[in-house]
XYZ file of C-alpha atoms in Angstrom:
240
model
C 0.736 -20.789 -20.944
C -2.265 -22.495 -19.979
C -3.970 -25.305 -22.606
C -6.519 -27.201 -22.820
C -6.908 -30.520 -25.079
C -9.476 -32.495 -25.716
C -10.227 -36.012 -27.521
C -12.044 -38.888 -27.857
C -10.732 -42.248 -28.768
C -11.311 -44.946 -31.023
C -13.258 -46.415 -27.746
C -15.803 -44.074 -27.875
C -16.464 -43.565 -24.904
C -16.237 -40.444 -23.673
C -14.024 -36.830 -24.254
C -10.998 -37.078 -22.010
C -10.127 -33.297 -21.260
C -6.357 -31.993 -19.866
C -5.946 -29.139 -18.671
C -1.560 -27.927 -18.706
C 0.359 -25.441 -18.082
C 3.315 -24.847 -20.449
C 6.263 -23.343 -20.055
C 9.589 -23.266 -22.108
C 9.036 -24.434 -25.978
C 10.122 -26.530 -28.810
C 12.129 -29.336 -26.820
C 12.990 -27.669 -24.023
C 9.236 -27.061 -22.632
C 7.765 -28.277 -19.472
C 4.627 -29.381 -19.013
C 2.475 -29.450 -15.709
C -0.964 -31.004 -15.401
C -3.209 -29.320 -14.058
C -6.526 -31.295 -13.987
C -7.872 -34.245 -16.380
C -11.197 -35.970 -16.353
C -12.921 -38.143 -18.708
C -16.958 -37.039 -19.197
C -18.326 -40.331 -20.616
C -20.487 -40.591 -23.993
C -24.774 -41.366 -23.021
C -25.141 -44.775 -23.929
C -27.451 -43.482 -26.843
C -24.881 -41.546 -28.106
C -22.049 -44.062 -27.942
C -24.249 -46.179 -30.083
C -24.705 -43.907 -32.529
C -21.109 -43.008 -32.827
C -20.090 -46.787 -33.298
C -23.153 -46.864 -36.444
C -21.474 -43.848 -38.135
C -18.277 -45.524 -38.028
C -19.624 -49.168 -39.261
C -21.067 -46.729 -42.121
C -25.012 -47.446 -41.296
C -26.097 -43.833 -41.103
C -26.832 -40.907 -43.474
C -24.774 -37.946 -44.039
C -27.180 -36.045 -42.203
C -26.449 -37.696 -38.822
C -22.888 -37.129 -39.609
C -23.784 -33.474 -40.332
C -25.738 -33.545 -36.805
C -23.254 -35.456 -34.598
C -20.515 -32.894 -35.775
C -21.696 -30.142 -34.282
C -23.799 -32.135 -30.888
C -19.880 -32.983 -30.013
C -18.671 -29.650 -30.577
C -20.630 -28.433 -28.153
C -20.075 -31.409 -25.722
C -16.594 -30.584 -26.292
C -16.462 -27.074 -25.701
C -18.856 -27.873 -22.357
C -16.101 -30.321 -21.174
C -13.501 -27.691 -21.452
C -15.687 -25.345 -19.260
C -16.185 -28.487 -16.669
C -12.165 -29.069 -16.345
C -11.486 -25.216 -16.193
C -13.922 -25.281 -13.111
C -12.545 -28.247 -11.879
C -8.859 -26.883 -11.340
C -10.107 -23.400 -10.443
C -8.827 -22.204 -13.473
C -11.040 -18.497 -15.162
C -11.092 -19.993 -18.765
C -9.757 -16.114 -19.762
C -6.288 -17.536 -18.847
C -6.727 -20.427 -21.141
C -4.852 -19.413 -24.437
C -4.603 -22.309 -26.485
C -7.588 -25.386 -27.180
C -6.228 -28.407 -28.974
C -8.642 -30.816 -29.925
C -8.377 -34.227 -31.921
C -12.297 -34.503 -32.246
C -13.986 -37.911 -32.717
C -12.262 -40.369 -35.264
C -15.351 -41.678 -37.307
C -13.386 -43.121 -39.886
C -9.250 -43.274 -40.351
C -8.547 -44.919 -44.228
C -4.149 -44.440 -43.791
C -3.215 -46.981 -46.473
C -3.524 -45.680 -50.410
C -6.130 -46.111 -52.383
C -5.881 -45.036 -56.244
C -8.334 -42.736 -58.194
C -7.549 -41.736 -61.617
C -4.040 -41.016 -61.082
C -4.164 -39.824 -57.481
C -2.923 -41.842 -54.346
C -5.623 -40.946 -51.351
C -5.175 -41.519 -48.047
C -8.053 -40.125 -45.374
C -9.234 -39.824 -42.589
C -12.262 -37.711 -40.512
C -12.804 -36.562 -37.418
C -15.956 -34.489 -35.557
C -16.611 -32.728 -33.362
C -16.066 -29.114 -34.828
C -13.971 -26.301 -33.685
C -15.778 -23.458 -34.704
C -18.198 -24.776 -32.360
C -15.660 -24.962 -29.801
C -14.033 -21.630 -30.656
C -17.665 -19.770 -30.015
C -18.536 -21.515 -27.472
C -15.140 -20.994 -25.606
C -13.909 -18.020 -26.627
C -10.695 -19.629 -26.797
C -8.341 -20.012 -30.087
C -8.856 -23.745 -31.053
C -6.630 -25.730 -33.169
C -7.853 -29.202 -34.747
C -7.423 -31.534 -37.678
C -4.045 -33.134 -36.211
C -4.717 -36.471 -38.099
C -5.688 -34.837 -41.357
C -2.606 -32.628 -41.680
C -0.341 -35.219 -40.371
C -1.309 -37.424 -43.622
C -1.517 -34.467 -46.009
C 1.891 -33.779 -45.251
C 2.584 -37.719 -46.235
C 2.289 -39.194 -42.777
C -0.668 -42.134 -41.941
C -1.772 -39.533 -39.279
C -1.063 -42.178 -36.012
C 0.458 -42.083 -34.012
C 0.339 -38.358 -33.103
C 2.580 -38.427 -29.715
C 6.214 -39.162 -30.350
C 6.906 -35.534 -30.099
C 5.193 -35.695 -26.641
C 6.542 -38.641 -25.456
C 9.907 -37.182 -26.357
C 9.442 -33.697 -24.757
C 8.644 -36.299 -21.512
C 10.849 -38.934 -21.568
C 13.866 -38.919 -23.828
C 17.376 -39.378 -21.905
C 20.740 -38.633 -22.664
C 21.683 -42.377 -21.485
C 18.538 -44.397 -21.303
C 16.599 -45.806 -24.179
C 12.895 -46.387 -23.531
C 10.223 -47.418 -24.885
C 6.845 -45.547 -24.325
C 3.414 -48.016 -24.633
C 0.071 -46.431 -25.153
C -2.870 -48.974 -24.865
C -5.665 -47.004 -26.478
C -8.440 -48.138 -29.179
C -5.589 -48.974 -30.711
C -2.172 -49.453 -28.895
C 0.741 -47.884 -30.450
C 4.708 -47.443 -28.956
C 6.931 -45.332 -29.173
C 10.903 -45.834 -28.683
C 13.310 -43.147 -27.784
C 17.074 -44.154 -28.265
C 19.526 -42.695 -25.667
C 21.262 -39.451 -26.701
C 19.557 -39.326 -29.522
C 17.297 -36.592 -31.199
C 13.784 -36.209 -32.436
C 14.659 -37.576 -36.155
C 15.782 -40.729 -34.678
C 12.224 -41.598 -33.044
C 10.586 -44.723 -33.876
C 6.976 -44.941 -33.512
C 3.679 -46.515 -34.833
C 0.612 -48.502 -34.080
C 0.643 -52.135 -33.065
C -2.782 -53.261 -33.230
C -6.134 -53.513 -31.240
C -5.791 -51.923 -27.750
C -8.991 -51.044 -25.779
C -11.280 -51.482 -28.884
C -10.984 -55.198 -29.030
C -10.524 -55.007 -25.009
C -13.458 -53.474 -24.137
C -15.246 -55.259 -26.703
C -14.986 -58.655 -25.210
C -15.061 -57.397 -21.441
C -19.199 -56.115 -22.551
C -19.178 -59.776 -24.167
C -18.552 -61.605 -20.871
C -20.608 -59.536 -18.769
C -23.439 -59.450 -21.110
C -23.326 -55.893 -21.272
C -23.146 -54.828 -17.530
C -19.425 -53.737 -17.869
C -18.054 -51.228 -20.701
C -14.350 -51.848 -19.779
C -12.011 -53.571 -17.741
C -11.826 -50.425 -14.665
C -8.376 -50.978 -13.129
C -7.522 -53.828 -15.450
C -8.804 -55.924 -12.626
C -10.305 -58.583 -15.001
C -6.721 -59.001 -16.872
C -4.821 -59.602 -13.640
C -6.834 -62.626 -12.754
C -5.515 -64.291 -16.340
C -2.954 -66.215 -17.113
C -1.000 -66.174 -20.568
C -1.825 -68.702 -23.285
C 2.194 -69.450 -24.476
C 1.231 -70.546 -27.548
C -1.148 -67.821 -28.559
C 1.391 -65.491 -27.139
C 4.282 -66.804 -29.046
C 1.703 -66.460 -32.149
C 0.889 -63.016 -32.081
C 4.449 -62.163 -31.307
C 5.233 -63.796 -34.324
């Protein structure tokens, strides 16, 4: 079964697109890549994604920007399709996350009801047209419907990957914001351990455009990082 998913951080920066093949299912699935690539956001348009977060534009942009990335996103899926050679009539499944414009996870209280929200564009009906393709979206929204905080959304991936009869591990994803997940040995999907640990690439690529006065978005190759050294007491602080 060949799928294609598609999101876009809390980095903004551009829709990174996988295309798998899928075989198996539930815990027992494999999963074989395909072809990835990451089509990066205009500058313009990064810019204006990072003001509808901050809350500094109308509804009406939101309105418009939810439907521009739809069709960005269903273009990307056409663009990886082509990329592994791949007729998008054998693509069967699209998953997409969207882009996070705003993720609220701890409770507020209004008149007797305990909210928790979160929203993400880019829309799937757009997609869906656009694709032909059966989409399925709002991971984050359904995740904290059902009770959850809706992040982090891979423990059931990382499990699927790299859970071990005799090896505990501990899986690290630095995105906008890093989370972990831990997989004891033997041990089954109930028994994962998983949530967010704090700035990742947000705050990362956010002082890498500070130093270079805005001729670098990121640190490519963590290239910059590997020339530092660690500050023990700040380290021993933020452990703490």
């Amino acid at each position: 079964m060949k799928v294609i998913g598609l999101i876009s951080g809390t980095s903004t920066d551009g829709i990174d697109v996988a295309l798998v093949d899928i075989s198996g299912k539930g815990l027992d699935s494999q999963i074989k890549l395909l072809a990835f690539e990451t089509y990066a956001y205009p500058e313009d348009l990064r810019r204006r994604l990072m003001e509808v977060g901050a809350g500094n534009s109308h509804v009406s942009e939101v309105c418009h920007l939810n439907f521009y990335l739809g069709e960005l996103f269903g273009r990307a899926a056409f663009q990886v399709a082509k990329k592994a050679g791949v007729s998008v009539a054998e693509v069967e499944l699209i998953g997409s996350h969207g882009q996070t414009i705003m993720h609220r996870p701890q409770p507020v209280h209004e008149r007797g009801v305990k909210i928790r929200s979160t929203l993400q564009i880019a829309e799937p009906s757009v997609i869906a047209e656009r694709t032909g393709i059966t989409t399925v979206a709002d991971f984050r929204p359904r995740d904290i419907a059902a009770g959850g905080e809706g992040a982090p959304l891979t423990p059931y991936l990382h499990y699927i990957l790299f859970h071990d009869q005799s090896k505990s591990r501990l899986v690290v994803n630095i995105g906008g914001i890093s989370n972990m997940t831990y997989l004891r040995a033997g041990k089954g999907t109930k028994d994962l351990l998983a949530f967010d640990t704090g700035p990742g690439n947000m705050l990362i690529d956010g002082m890498v455009q500070m130093w270079s006065r805005g001729k670098q978005q990121m640190d490519k190759g963590g290239k910059l990082a590997a020339l530092g050294k660690v500050h023990p007491k700040l380290f021993r602080d933020l452990m703490g």
